[in-house]
Short mmCIF file of N, CA and C in Angstrom, two decimals:
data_model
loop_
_atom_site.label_atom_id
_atom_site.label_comp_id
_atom_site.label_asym_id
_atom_site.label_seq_id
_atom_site.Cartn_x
_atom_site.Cartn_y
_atom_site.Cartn_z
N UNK E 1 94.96 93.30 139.67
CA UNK E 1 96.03 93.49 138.72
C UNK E 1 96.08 94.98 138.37
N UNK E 2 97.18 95.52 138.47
CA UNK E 2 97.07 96.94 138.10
C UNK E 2 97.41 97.67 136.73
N UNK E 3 97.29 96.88 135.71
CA UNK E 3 97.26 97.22 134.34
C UNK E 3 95.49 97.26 133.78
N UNK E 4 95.07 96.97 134.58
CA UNK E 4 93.47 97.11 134.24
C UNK E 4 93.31 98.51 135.33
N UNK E 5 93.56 98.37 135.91
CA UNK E 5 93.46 100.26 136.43
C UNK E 5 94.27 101.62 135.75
N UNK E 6 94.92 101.23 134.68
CA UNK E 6 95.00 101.93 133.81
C UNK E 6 94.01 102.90 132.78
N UNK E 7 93.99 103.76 132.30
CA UNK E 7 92.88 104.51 131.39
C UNK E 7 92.89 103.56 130.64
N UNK E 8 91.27 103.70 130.21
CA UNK E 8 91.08 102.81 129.13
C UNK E 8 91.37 103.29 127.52
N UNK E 9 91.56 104.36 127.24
CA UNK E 9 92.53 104.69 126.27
C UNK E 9 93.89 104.10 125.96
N UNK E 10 94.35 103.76 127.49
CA UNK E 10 96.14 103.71 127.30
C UNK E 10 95.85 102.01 127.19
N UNK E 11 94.90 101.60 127.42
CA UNK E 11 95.06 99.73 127.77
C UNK E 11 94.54 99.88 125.96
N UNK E 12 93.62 100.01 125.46
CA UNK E 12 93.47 100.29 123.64
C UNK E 12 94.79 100.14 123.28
N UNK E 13 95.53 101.39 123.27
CA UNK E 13 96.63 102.10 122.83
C UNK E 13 98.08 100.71 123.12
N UNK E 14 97.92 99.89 124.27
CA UNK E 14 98.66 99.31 124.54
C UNK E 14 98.15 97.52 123.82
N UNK E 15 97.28 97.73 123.81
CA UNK E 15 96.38 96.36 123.19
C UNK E 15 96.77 96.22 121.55
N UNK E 16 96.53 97.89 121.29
CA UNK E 16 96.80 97.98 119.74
C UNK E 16 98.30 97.74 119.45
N UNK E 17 98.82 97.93 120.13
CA UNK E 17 100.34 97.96 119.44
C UNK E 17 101.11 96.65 119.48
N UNK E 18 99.96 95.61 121.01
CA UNK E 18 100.35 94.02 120.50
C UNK E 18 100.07 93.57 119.12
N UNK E 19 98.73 93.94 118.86
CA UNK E 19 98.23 93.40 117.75
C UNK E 19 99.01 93.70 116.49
N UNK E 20 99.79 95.18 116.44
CA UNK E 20 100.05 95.49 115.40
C UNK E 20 101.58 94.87 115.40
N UNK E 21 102.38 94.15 116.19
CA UNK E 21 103.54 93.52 116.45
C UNK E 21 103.23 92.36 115.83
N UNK E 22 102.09 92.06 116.29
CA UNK E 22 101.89 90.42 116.04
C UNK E 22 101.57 90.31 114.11
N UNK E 23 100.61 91.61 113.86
CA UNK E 23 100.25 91.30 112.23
C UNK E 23 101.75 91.84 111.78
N UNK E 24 102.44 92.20 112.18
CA UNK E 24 104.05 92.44 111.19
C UNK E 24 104.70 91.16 111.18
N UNK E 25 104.94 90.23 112.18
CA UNK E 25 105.22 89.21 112.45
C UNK E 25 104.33 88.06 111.23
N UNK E 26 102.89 88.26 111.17
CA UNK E 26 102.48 87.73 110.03
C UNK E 26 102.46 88.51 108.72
N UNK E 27 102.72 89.02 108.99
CA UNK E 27 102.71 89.43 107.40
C UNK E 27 103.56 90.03 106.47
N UNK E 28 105.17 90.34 107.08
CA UNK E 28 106.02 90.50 106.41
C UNK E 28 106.59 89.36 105.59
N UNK E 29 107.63 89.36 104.75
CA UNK E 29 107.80 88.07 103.95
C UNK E 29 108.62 87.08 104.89
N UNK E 30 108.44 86.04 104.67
CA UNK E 30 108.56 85.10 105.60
C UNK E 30 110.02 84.68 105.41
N UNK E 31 111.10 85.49 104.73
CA UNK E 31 112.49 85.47 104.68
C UNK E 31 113.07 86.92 105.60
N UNK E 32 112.26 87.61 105.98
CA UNK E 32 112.59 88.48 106.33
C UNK E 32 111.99 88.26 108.43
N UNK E 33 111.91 87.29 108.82
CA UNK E 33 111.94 86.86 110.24
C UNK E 33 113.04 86.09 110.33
N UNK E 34 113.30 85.50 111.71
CA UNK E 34 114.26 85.00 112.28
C UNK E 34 113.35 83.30 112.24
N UNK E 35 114.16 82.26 112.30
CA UNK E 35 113.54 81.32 112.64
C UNK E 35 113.64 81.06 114.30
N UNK E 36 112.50 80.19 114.63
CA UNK E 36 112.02 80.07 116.36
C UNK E 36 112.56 78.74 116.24
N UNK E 37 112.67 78.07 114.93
CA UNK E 37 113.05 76.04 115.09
C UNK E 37 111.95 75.98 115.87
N UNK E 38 110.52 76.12 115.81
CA UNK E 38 109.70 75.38 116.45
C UNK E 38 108.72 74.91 115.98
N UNK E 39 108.46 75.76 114.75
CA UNK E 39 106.98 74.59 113.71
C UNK E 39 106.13 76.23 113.81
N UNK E 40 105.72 75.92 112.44
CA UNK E 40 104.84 77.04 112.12
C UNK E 40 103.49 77.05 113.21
N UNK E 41 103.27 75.52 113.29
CA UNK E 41 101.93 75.47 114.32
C UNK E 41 101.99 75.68 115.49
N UNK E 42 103.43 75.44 116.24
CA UNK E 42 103.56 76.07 117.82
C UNK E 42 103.85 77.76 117.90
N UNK E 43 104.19 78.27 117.01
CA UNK E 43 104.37 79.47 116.76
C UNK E 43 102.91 80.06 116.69
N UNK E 44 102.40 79.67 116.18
CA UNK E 44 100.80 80.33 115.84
C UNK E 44 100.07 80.39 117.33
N UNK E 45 100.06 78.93 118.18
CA UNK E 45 99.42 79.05 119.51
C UNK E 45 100.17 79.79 120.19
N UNK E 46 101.31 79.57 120.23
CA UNK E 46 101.87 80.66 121.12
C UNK E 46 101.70 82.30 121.40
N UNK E 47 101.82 82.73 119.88
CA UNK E 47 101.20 83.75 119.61
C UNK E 47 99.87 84.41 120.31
N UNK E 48 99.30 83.46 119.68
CA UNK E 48 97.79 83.86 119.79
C UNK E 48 97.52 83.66 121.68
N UNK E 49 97.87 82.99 122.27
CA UNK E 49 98.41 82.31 123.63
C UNK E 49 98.41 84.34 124.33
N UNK E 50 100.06 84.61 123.58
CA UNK E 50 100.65 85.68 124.54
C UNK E 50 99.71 86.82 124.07
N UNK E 51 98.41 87.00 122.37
CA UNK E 51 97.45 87.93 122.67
C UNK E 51 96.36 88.16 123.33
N UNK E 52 96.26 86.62 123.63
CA UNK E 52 94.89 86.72 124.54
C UNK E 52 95.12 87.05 125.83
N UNK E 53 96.65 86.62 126.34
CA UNK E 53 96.81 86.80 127.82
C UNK E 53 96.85 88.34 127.89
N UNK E 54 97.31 89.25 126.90
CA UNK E 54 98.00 90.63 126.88
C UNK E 54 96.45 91.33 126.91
N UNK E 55 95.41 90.49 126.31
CA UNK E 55 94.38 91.00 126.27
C UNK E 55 93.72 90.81 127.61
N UNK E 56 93.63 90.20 128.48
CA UNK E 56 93.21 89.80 129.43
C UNK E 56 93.66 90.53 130.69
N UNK E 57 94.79 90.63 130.73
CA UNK E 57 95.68 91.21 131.32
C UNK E 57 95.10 92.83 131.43
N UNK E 58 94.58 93.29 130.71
CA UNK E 58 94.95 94.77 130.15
C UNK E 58 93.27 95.09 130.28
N UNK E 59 92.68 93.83 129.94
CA UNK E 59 90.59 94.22 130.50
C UNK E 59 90.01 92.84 130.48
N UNK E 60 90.34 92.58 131.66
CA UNK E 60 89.88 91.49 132.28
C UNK E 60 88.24 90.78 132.21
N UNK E 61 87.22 92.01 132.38
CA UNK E 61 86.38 91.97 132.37
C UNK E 61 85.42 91.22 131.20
N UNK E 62 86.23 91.57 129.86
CA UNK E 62 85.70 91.20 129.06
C UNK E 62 86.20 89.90 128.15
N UNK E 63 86.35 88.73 128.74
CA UNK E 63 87.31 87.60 128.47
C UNK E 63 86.73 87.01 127.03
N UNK E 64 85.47 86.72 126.74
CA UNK E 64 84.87 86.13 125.23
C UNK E 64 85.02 87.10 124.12
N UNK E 65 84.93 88.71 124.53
CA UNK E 65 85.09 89.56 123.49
C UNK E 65 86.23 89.13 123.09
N UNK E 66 87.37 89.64 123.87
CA UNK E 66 88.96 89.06 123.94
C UNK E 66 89.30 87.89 122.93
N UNK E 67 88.39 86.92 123.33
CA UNK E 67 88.93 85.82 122.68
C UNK E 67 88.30 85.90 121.27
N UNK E 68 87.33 86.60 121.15
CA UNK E 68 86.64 86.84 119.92
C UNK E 68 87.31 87.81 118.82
N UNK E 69 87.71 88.63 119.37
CA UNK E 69 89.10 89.63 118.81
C UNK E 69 89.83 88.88 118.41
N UNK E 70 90.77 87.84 119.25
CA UNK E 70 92.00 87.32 118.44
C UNK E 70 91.77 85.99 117.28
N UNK E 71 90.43 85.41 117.49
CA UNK E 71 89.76 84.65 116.62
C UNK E 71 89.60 85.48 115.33
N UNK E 72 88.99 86.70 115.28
CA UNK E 72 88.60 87.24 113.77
C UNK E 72 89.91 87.65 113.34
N UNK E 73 90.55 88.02 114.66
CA UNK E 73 92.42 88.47 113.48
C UNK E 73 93.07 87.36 113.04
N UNK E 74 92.71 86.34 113.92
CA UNK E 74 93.72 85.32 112.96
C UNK E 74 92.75 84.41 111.59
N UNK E 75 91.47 85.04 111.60
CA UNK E 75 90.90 84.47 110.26
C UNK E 75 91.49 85.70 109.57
N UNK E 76 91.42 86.89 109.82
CA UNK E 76 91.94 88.15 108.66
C UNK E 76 93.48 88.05 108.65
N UNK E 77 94.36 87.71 109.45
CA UNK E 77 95.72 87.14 109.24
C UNK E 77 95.60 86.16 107.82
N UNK E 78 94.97 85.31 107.75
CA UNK E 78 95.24 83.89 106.76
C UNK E 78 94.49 84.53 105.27
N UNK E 79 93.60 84.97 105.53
CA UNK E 79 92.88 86.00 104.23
C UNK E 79 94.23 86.74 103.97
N UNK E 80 94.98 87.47 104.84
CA UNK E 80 95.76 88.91 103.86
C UNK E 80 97.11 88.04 103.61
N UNK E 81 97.22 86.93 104.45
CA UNK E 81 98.70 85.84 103.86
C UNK E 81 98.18 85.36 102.30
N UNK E 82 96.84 84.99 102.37
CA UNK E 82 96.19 84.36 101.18
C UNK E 82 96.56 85.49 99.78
N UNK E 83 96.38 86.67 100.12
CA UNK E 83 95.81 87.21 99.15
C UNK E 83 97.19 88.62 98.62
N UNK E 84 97.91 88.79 99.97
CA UNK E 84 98.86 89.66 99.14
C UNK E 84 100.20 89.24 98.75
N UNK E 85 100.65 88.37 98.65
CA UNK E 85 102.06 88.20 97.51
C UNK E 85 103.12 87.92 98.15
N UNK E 86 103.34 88.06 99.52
CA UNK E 86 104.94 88.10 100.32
C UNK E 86 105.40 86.98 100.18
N UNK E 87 104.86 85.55 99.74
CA UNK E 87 105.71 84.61 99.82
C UNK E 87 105.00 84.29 101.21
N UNK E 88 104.05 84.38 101.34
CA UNK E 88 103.49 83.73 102.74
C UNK E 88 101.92 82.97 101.73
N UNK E 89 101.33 82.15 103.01
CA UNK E 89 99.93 81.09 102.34
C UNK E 89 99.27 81.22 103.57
N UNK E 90 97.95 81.45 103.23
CA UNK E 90 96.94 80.91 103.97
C UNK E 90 96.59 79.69 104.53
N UNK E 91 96.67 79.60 105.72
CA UNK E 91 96.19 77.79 105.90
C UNK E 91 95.17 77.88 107.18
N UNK E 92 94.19 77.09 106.92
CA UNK E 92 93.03 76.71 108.13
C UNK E 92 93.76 76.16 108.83
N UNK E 93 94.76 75.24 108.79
CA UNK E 93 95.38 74.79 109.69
C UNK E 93 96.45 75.73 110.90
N UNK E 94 96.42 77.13 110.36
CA UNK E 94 96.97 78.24 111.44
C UNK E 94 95.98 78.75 111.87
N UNK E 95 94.46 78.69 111.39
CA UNK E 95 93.75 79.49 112.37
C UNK E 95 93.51 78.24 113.34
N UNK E 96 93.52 77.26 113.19
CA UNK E 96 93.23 76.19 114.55
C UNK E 96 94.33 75.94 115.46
N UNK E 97 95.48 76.53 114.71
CA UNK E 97 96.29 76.45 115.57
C UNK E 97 96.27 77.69 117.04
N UNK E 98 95.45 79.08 115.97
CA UNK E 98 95.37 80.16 116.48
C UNK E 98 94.57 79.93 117.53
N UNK E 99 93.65 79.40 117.14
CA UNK E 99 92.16 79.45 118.11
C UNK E 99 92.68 78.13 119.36
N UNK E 100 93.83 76.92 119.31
CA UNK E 100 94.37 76.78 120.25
C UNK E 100 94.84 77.63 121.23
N UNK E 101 95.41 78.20 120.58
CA UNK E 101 96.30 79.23 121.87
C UNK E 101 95.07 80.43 122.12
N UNK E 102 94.13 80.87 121.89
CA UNK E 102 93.14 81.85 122.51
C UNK E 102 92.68 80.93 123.08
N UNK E 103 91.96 79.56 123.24
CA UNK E 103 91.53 78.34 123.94
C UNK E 103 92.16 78.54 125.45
N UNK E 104 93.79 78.16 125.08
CA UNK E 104 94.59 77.87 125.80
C UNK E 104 94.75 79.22 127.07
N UNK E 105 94.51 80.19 126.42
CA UNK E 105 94.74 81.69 127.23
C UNK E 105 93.89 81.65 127.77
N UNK E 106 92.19 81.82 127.55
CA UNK E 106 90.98 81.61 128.19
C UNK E 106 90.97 80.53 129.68
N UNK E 107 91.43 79.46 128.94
CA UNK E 107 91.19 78.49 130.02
C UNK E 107 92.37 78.34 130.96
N UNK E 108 93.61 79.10 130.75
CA UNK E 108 94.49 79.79 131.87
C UNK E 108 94.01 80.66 132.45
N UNK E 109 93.07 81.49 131.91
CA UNK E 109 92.10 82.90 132.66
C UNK E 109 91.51 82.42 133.90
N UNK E 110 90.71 81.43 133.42
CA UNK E 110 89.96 80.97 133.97
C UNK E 110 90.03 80.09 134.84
N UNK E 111 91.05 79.47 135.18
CA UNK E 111 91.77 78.44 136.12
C UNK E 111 92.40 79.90 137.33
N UNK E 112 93.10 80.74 136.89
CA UNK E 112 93.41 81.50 137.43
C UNK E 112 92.37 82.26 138.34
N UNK E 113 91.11 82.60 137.59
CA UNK E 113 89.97 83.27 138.04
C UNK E 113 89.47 82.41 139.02
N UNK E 114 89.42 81.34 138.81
CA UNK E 114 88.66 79.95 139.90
C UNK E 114 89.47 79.97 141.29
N UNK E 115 90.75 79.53 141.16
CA UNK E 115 91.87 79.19 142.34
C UNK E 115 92.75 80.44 142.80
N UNK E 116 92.11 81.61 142.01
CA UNK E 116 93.50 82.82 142.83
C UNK E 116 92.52 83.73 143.88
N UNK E 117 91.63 83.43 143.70
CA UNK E 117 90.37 84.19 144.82
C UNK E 117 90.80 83.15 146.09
N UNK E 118 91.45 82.13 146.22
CA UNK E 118 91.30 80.93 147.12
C UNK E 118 92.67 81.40 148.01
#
């Protein structure tokens, strides 16, 4: 894949600016997005889905860190919904939704990693 032969500065730099898409997406006031009509909980895996792949994508090498990254942001996602005021809530029930879709990305990694050498 040739986004992992990229500097590893620019794959950071490009990693960071998913992440920082994705926490605006959580954390602006929740009148101020578009609706998807799909459920707060398919929205969350999905999410978390297209950071793990972007993460994977971008440094392959390190697939559990990866998934460990988008696990602690979406517990610090539900803490800063919890705690600053926008008209947004914390729920355990979005970080399981979260940790679906990093699940879900991993074990697409990894299906991929198994059968694309073949």
């Amino acid at each position: 894949m040739f986004l992992d032969r990229l500097p590893r500065p620019l794959r950071l730099a490009l990693y960071g600016v998913a992440t920082l898409i994705l926490l605006a997406m959580c954390l602006v006031p929740q009148q101020d997005l578009p609706s998807a009509q799909m459920g707060d909980k398919i929205e969350h895996t999905i999410a978390w889905f297209i950071l793990t792949g972007t993460g994977l994508l971008l440094s392959h090498q390190r697939p559990l860190a990866i998934g460990a990254y988008a696990i602690g942001l979406g517990v610090l996602v539900e803490v800063l919904q919890s705690t600053m005021g926008f008209g947004r809530h914390g729920d355990w029930r979005d970080l399981v939704a979260d940790s679906l879709g990093v699940a879900a990305g991993l074990a697409v990694y990894a299906l991929v990693r198994r059968f694309g050498r073949r």
